[in-house]
C-alpha positions as semicolon CSV with decimal commas, in nm:
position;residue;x (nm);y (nm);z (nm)
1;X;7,010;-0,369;-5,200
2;X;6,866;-0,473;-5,542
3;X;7,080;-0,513;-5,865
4;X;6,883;-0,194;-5,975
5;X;6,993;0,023;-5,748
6;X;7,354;-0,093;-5,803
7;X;7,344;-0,040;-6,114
8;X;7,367;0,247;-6,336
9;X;7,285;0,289;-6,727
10;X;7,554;0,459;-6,926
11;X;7,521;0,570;-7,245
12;X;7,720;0,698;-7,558
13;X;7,634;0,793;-7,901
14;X;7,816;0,992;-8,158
15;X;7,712;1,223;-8,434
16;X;7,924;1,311;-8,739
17;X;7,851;1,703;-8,809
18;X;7,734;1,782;-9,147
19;X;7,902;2,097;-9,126
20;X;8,134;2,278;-8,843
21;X;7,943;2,373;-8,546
22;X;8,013;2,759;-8,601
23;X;7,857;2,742;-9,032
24;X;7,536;2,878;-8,958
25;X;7,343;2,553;-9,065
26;X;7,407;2,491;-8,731
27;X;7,334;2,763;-8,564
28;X;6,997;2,646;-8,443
29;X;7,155;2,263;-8,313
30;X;7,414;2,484;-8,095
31;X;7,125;2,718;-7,969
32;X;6,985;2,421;-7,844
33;X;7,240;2,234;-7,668
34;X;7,220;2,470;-7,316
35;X;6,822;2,407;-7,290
36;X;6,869;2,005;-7,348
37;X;7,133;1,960;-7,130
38;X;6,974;2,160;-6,857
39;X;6,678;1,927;-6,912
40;X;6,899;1,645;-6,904
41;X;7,041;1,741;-6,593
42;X;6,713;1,823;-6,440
43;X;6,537;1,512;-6,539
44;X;6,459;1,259;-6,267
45;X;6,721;0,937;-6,273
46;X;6,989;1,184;-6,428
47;X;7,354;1,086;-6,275
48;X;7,638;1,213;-6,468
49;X;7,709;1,405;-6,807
50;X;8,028;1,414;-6,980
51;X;8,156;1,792;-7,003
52;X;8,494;1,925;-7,116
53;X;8,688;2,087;-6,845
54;X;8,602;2,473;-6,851
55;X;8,334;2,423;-7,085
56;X;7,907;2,386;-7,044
57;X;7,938;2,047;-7,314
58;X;8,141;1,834;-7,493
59;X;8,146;1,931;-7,819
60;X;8,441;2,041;-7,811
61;X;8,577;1,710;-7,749
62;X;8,669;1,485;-8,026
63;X;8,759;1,147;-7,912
64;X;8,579;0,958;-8,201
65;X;8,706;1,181;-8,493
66;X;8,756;1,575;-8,562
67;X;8,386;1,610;-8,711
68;X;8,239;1,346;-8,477
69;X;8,092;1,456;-8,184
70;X;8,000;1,277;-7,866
71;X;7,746;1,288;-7,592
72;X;7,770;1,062;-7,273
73;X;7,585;0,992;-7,001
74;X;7,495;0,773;-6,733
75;X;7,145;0,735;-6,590
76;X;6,980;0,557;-6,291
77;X;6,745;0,309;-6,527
78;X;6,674;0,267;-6,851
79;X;6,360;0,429;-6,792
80;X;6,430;0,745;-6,699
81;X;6,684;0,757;-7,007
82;X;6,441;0,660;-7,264
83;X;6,169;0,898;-7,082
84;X;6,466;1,187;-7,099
85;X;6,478;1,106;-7,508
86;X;6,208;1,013;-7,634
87;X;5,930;1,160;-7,338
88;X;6,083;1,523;-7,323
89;X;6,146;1,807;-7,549
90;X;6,476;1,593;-7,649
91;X;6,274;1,442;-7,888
92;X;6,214;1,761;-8,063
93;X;6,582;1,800;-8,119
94;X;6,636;1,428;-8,280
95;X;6,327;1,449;-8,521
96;X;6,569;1,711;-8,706
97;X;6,870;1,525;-8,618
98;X;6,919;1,469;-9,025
99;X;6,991;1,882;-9,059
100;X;7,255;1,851;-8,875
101;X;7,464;1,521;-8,854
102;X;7,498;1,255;-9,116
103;X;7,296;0,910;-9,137
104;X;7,574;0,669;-8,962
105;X;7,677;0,338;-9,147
106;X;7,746;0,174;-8,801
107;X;7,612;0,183;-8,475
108;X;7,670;0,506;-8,301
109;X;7,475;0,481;-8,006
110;X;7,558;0,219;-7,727
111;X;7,454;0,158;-7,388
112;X;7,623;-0,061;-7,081
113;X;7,551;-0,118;-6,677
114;X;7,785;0,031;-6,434
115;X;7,774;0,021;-6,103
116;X;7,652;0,309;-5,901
117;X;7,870;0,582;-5,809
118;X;8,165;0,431;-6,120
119;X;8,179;0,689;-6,390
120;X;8,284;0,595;-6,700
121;X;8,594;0,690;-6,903
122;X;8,554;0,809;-7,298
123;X;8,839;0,494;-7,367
124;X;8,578;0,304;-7,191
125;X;8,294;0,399;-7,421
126;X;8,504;0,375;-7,729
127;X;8,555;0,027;-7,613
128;X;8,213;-0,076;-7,553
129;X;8,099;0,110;-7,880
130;X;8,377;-0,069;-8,062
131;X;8,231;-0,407;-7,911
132;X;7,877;-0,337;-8,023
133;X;8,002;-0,302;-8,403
134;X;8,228;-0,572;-8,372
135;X;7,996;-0,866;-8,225
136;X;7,673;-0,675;-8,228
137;X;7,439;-0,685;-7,910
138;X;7,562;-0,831;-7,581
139;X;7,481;-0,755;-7,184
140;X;7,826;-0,545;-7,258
141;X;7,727;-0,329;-7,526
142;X;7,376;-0,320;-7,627
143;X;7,089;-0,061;-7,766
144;X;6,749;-0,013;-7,674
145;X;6,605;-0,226;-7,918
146;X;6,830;-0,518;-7,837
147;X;6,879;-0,432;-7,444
148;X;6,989;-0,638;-7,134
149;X;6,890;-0,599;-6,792
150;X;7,140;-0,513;-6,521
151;X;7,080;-0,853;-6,351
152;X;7,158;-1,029;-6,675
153;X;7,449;-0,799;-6,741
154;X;7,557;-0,914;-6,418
155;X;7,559;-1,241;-6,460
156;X;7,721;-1,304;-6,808
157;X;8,028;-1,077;-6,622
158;X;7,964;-0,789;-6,811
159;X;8,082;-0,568;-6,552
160;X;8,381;-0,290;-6,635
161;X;8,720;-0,453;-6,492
162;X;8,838;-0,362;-6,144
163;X;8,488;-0,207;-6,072
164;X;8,382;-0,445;-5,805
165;X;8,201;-0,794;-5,763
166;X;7,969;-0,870;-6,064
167;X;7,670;-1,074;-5,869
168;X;7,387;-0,903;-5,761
């Protein structure tokens, strides 16, 4: 089996709301989050979504602040992530990104290599988002302008604790 295929990309970004999700500046942002998740979750080399129990998203879930919200996912390859955001009608949705959610100070968008089938925890994403402020880039917590391959994620150790043997 090749390190790709044992390996999964998760990602996790946050977005600080310019204004509560029910003010109707935001109407058309919440109009649009059942349409890009069901093309997330149709897009080839999805694998998991965070969603609140009960619920179609997670905006209802506040783990990085009460007017943060979060979106995490984890994907089969960095390709079909980065096809998902900036190939698809996603893209649409962040070019008026700045209507919605505030310009972030720090980096609010990380990504890390699982392996397949581990799903992520929020605490675990709060870590690695933590780490990517803190020390910038690294095969734990990177971005896709500074990224790291699962095989050299794998080999600096970079794998989450208890999850399994870190060589390919």
């Amino acid at each position: 089996m090749s390190t790709r295929t044992r390996y999964h990309l998760a990602q996790f970004n946050t977005a600080t709301l310019r204004f509560p999700l029910g003010d109707p500046r935001m109407a058309d942002f919440v109009a649009l989050l059942e349409p890009v998740n069901a093309l997330a979750d149709g897009t080839p080399g999805f694998v998991w979504r965070l969603v609140e129990e009960g619920e179609a998203d997670a905006t209802g879930m506040r783990p990085a602040g009460e007017d943060v919200i979060v979106n995490f996912s984890v994907w089969e390859s960095a390709e079909a992530l980065w096809d998902f955001v900036y190939r698809s009608a996603h893209l649409e949705t962040m070019r008026r990104r700045r209507e919605w959610f505030q310009r972030h100070v720090d980096a609010h968008l990380v990504l890390w290599w699982v392996p397949a089938g581990h799903i992520p925890s929020v605490g675990e994403a709060l870590e690695r988002l933590a780490l990517l402020r803190a020390g910038g880039p690294s095969p734990r917590a990177f971005t896709f302008t500074s990224s790291y391959t699962a095989e050299e994620a794998a080999s600096a150790g970079a794998e989450p604790a208890g999850a399994g043997p870190a060589a390919p």
